[in-house]
Amino acid sequence: MGVSSASEATVAKLLSRTLAPSEDVSRRVHKKKSATQRKLRQKEQKQKEELKLLLDKELADKKRKAEIKKNARLVRSYDVKESEYAMDEEQLQAQIMKHVNSKRGSHMLKSKQLAELTGRLPKPKVKHKTYPNYVEPEEEETESEGEDEFERYKGQPGLTPGLAPVDYESSDEEEVDE
């Protein structure tokens, strides 16, 4: 016959439907499964699920422990790098001091050269701490101005510049009287 294998399968299915169950040899008769078999099947399925959950928990624990180990390695590597950096810093300071000691005398290193060696620039020297927009007035000090300052502080309680506190003598006299 010139019929393909796919069409043969469909023909066989159609024939099996049309034939009576007693006449069909290939068809198996399925018995209704008993309650005990169903309970066994459910028990096995429960055991499989529990095993799967247990394996999932173990896998999660392994992942968590691996993450902890990874973080510990990172911390250790950071500590190692930090100690290496500290050793490098100490070696650099030793080299600088060696260089400074070798150049002592007439060939002292200037602060700019030292800053270049260390990689740090010195802080600019500030004579007085001032506000950024503050402009100092030009002062010409006279004798009368000094007296004016004394008069200004004279009436205020507390310490005056260069003088004893106000009412200092009166508090001293009270202690003597008692």
mmCIF file of C-alpha atoms in Angstrom:
data_model
loop_
_atom_site.group_PDB
_atom_site.id
_atom_site.type_symbol
_atom_site.label_atom_id
_atom_site.label_comp_id
_atom_site.label_asym_id
_atom_site.label_seq_id
_atom_site.Cartn_x
_atom_site.Cartn_y
_atom_site.Cartn_z
ATOM 1 C CA MET A 1 0.000 0.000 0.000
ATOM 2 C CA GLY A 2 1.067 3.537 -0.613
ATOM 3 C CA VAL A 3 -0.150 4.804 2.791
ATOM 4 C CA SER A 4 2.307 6.659 5.022
ATOM 5 C CA SER A 5 3.100 5.636 8.601
ATOM 6 C CA ALA A 6 1.258 8.635 10.061
ATOM 7 C CA SER A 7 -1.903 7.783 8.230
ATOM 8 C CA GLU A 8 -1.557 4.139 9.317
ATOM 9 C CA ALA A 9 -1.532 5.269 12.935
ATOM 10 C CA THR A 10 -4.690 7.301 12.479
ATOM 11 C CA VAL A 11 -6.388 4.367 10.728
ATOM 12 C CA ALA A 12 -5.414 2.088 13.632
ATOM 13 C CA LYS A 13 -6.905 4.555 16.120
ATOM 14 C CA LEU A 14 -10.135 4.750 14.213
ATOM 15 C CA LEU A 15 -10.365 0.960 14.016
ATOM 16 C CA SER A 16 -9.735 0.607 17.741
ATOM 17 C CA ARG A 17 -12.613 2.974 18.445
ATOM 18 C CA THR A 18 -15.001 1.167 16.205
ATOM 19 C CA LEU A 19 -14.214 -2.350 17.392
ATOM 20 C CA ALA A 20 -15.828 -3.704 20.486
ATOM 21 C CA PRO A 21 -13.608 -3.995 23.581
ATOM 22 C CA SER A 22 -13.768 -7.756 23.567
ATOM 23 C CA GLU A 23 -12.526 -7.912 19.976
ATOM 24 C CA ASP A 24 -9.638 -5.404 20.485
ATOM 25 C CA VAL A 25 -6.565 -7.390 21.497
ATOM 26 C CA SER A 26 -4.215 -4.407 21.885
ATOM 27 C CA ARG A 27 -6.499 -2.561 24.243
ATOM 28 C CA ARG A 28 -5.936 -3.219 27.939
ATOM 29 C CA VAL A 29 -8.695 -3.133 30.391
ATOM 30 C CA HIS A 30 -7.834 -0.839 33.280
ATOM 31 C CA LYS A 31 -9.152 -1.872 36.589
ATOM 32 C CA LYS A 32 -10.278 0.736 39.006
ATOM 33 C CA LYS A 33 -7.477 1.291 41.476
ATOM 34 C CA SER A 34 -8.227 0.498 45.056
ATOM 35 C CA ALA A 35 -8.116 2.917 47.981
ATOM 36 C CA THR A 36 -4.989 1.275 49.417
ATOM 37 C CA GLN A 37 -3.095 1.805 46.176
ATOM 38 C CA ARG A 38 -4.230 5.442 46.128
ATOM 39 C CA LYS A 39 -3.044 5.930 49.728
ATOM 40 C CA LEU A 40 0.336 4.380 48.880
ATOM 41 C CA ARG A 41 0.630 6.633 45.846
ATOM 42 C CA GLN A 42 -0.194 9.720 47.955
ATOM 43 C CA LYS A 43 2.308 8.645 50.618
ATOM 44 C CA GLU A 44 5.049 8.255 48.000
ATOM 45 C CA GLN A 45 4.169 11.639 46.537
ATOM 46 C CA LYS A 46 4.366 13.246 50.010
ATOM 47 C CA GLN A 47 7.766 11.670 50.593
ATOM 48 C CA LYS A 48 8.984 12.983 47.238
ATOM 49 C CA GLU A 49 7.758 16.495 48.100
ATOM 50 C CA GLU A 50 9.412 16.377 51.544
ATOM 51 C CA LEU A 51 12.638 15.175 49.967
ATOM 52 C CA LYS A 52 12.440 17.977 47.416
ATOM 53 C CA LEU A 53 11.859 20.559 50.188
ATOM 54 C CA LEU A 54 14.775 19.132 52.160
ATOM 55 C CA LEU A 55 17.020 19.314 49.100
ATOM 56 C CA ASP A 56 15.868 22.888 48.452
ATOM 57 C CA LYS A 57 16.707 23.827 52.060
ATOM 58 C CA GLU A 58 20.125 22.202 51.773
ATOM 59 C CA LEU A 59 20.737 24.009 48.506
ATOM 60 C CA ALA A 60 19.704 27.320 50.092
ATOM 61 C CA ASP A 61 22.027 26.640 53.053
ATOM 62 C CA LYS A 62 24.888 25.855 50.679
ATOM 63 C CA LYS A 63 24.247 29.080 48.765
ATOM 64 C CA ARG A 64 24.102 31.079 51.995
ATOM 65 C CA LYS A 65 27.336 29.514 53.278
ATOM 66 C CA ALA A 66 29.015 30.152 49.925
ATOM 67 C CA GLU A 67 27.928 33.804 50.116
ATOM 68 C CA ILE A 68 29.311 34.076 53.658
ATOM 69 C CA LYS A 69 32.625 32.557 52.540
ATOM 70 C CA LYS A 70 32.754 34.938 49.593
ATOM 71 C CA ASN A 71 32.150 37.929 51.869
ATOM 72 C CA ALA A 72 34.782 36.663 54.310
ATOM 73 C CA ARG A 73 37.280 36.393 51.448
ATOM 74 C CA LEU A 74 36.461 39.958 50.417
ATOM 75 C CA VAL A 75 36.944 41.221 53.968
ATOM 76 C CA ARG A 76 40.224 39.343 54.295
ATOM 77 C CA SER A 77 41.425 40.696 50.962
ATOM 78 C CA TYR A 78 40.446 44.207 52.072
ATOM 79 C CA ASP A 79 42.363 43.737 55.338
ATOM 80 C CA VAL A 80 45.378 42.475 53.404
ATOM 81 C CA LYS A 81 45.213 45.438 51.026
ATOM 82 C CA GLU A 82 44.857 47.824 53.965
ATOM 83 C CA SER A 83 47.887 46.326 55.727
ATOM 84 C CA GLU A 84 49.867 46.477 52.465
ATOM 85 C CA TYR A 85 48.868 50.116 52.097
ATOM 86 C CA ALA A 86 49.996 50.798 55.674
ATOM 87 C CA MET A 87 53.314 49.062 54.962
ATOM 88 C CA ASP A 88 53.707 51.079 51.759
ATOM 89 C CA GLU A 89 52.985 54.256 53.732
ATOM 90 C CA GLU A 90 55.587 53.286 56.350
ATOM 91 C CA GLN A 91 58.142 52.497 53.637
ATOM 92 C CA LEU A 92 57.439 55.829 51.966
ATOM 93 C CA GLN A 93 57.893 57.665 55.268
ATOM 94 C CA ALA A 94 61.136 55.743 55.856
ATOM 95 C CA GLN A 95 62.397 56.715 52.389
ATOM 96 C CA ILE A 96 61.486 60.346 52.993
ATOM 97 C CA MET A 97 63.224 60.407 56.369
ATOM 98 C CA LYS A 98 66.249 58.688 54.857
ATOM 99 C CA HIS A 99 66.316 61.295 52.104
ATOM 100 C CA VAL A 100 65.830 64.124 54.609
ATOM 101 C CA ASN A 101 68.579 62.809 56.869
ATOM 102 C CA SER A 102 70.955 62.433 53.934
ATOM 103 C CA LYS A 103 70.280 66.015 52.846
ATOM 104 C CA ARG A 104 70.535 67.585 56.324
ATOM 105 C CA GLY A 105 72.594 70.686 56.725
ATOM 106 C CA SER A 106 72.921 73.040 53.787
ATOM 107 C CA HIS A 107 70.754 70.866 51.550
ATOM 108 C CA MET A 108 67.589 70.716 53.686
ATOM 109 C CA LEU A 109 64.466 69.835 51.780
ATOM 110 C CA LYS A 110 62.021 72.609 51.316
ATOM 111 C CA SER A 111 58.404 72.040 52.258
ATOM 112 C CA LYS A 112 57.350 71.993 48.601
ATOM 113 C CA GLN A 113 59.852 69.257 47.785
ATOM 114 C CA LEU A 114 58.685 67.286 50.802
ATOM 115 C CA ALA A 115 55.082 67.717 49.673
ATOM 116 C CA GLU A 116 55.997 66.404 46.227
ATOM 117 C CA LEU A 117 57.626 63.335 47.760
ATOM 118 C CA THR A 118 54.661 62.545 50.012
ATOM 119 C CA GLY A 119 52.006 63.576 47.531
ATOM 120 C CA ARG A 120 50.455 65.928 50.076
ATOM 121 C CA LEU A 121 50.371 69.653 49.810
ATOM 122 C CA PRO A 122 50.903 71.721 52.955
ATOM 123 C CA LYS A 123 48.003 73.742 54.295
ATOM 124 C CA PRO A 124 48.203 77.448 53.538
ATOM 125 C CA LYS A 125 49.227 79.515 56.521
ATOM 126 C CA VAL A 126 46.427 81.687 57.870
ATOM 127 C CA LYS A 127 47.354 84.464 60.264
ATOM 128 C CA HIS A 128 43.838 85.067 61.558
ATOM 129 C CA LYS A 129 40.678 83.129 61.094
ATOM 130 C CA THR A 130 38.390 85.440 59.183
ATOM 131 C CA TYR A 131 35.184 85.133 57.263
ATOM 132 C CA PRO A 132 35.633 84.820 53.498
ATOM 133 C CA ASN A 133 34.084 88.206 52.689
ATOM 134 C CA TYR A 134 35.519 90.015 55.696
ATOM 135 C CA VAL A 135 37.772 92.931 54.867
ATOM 136 C CA GLU A 136 39.946 94.144 57.709
ATOM 137 C CA PRO A 137 39.666 97.887 58.241
ATOM 138 C CA GLU A 138 42.827 99.853 58.271
ATOM 139 C CA GLU A 139 43.502 100.887 61.853
ATOM 140 C CA GLU A 140 45.670 103.640 63.162
ATOM 141 C CA GLU A 141 45.890 103.227 66.907
ATOM 142 C CA THR A 142 46.058 106.354 68.983
ATOM 143 C CA GLU A 143 46.246 106.877 72.729
ATOM 144 C CA SER A 144 42.721 108.269 72.932
ATOM 145 C CA GLU A 145 41.340 105.168 71.228
ATOM 146 C CA GLY A 146 42.852 102.914 73.920
ATOM 147 C CA GLU A 147 41.182 105.047 76.593
ATOM 148 C CA ASP A 148 37.841 104.810 74.768
ATOM 149 C CA GLU A 149 38.044 101.015 74.838
ATOM 150 C CA PHE A 150 38.708 101.106 78.572
ATOM 151 C CA GLU A 151 35.664 103.323 79.103
ATOM 152 C CA ARG A 152 33.545 101.020 76.961
ATOM 153 C CA TYR A 153 34.481 97.896 78.988
ATOM 154 C CA LYS A 154 34.338 99.674 82.338
ATOM 155 C CA GLY A 155 30.556 99.537 82.653
ATOM 156 C CA GLN A 156 30.178 95.908 81.547
ATOM 157 C CA PRO A 157 30.197 93.079 84.092
ATOM 158 C CA GLY A 158 32.693 90.258 83.784
ATOM 159 C CA LEU A 159 36.336 90.278 82.871
ATOM 160 C CA THR A 160 37.796 93.278 81.139
ATOM 161 C CA PRO A 161 40.975 92.972 79.120
ATOM 162 C CA GLY A 162 43.973 93.361 81.392
ATOM 163 C CA LEU A 163 41.925 94.208 84.474
ATOM 164 C CA ALA A 164 40.403 92.363 87.397
ATOM 165 C CA PRO A 165 36.705 91.415 87.246
ATOM 166 C CA VAL A 166 34.139 94.042 88.129
ATOM 167 C CA ASP A 167 33.324 94.094 91.855
ATOM 168 C CA TYR A 168 36.399 92.001 92.542
ATOM 169 C CA GLU A 169 37.572 94.163 95.446
ATOM 170 C CA SER A 170 34.135 94.271 97.053
ATOM 171 C CA SER A 171 33.837 90.461 97.095
ATOM 172 C CA ASP A 172 37.324 90.278 98.636
ATOM 173 C CA GLU A 173 36.352 92.657 101.427
ATOM 174 C CA GLU A 174 33.256 90.636 102.319
ATOM 175 C CA GLU A 175 35.337 87.529 102.985
ATOM 176 C CA VAL A 176 37.620 89.476 105.335
ATOM 177 C CA ASP A 177 34.635 90.843 107.322
ATOM 178 C CA GLU A 178 33.214 87.396 108.001
#
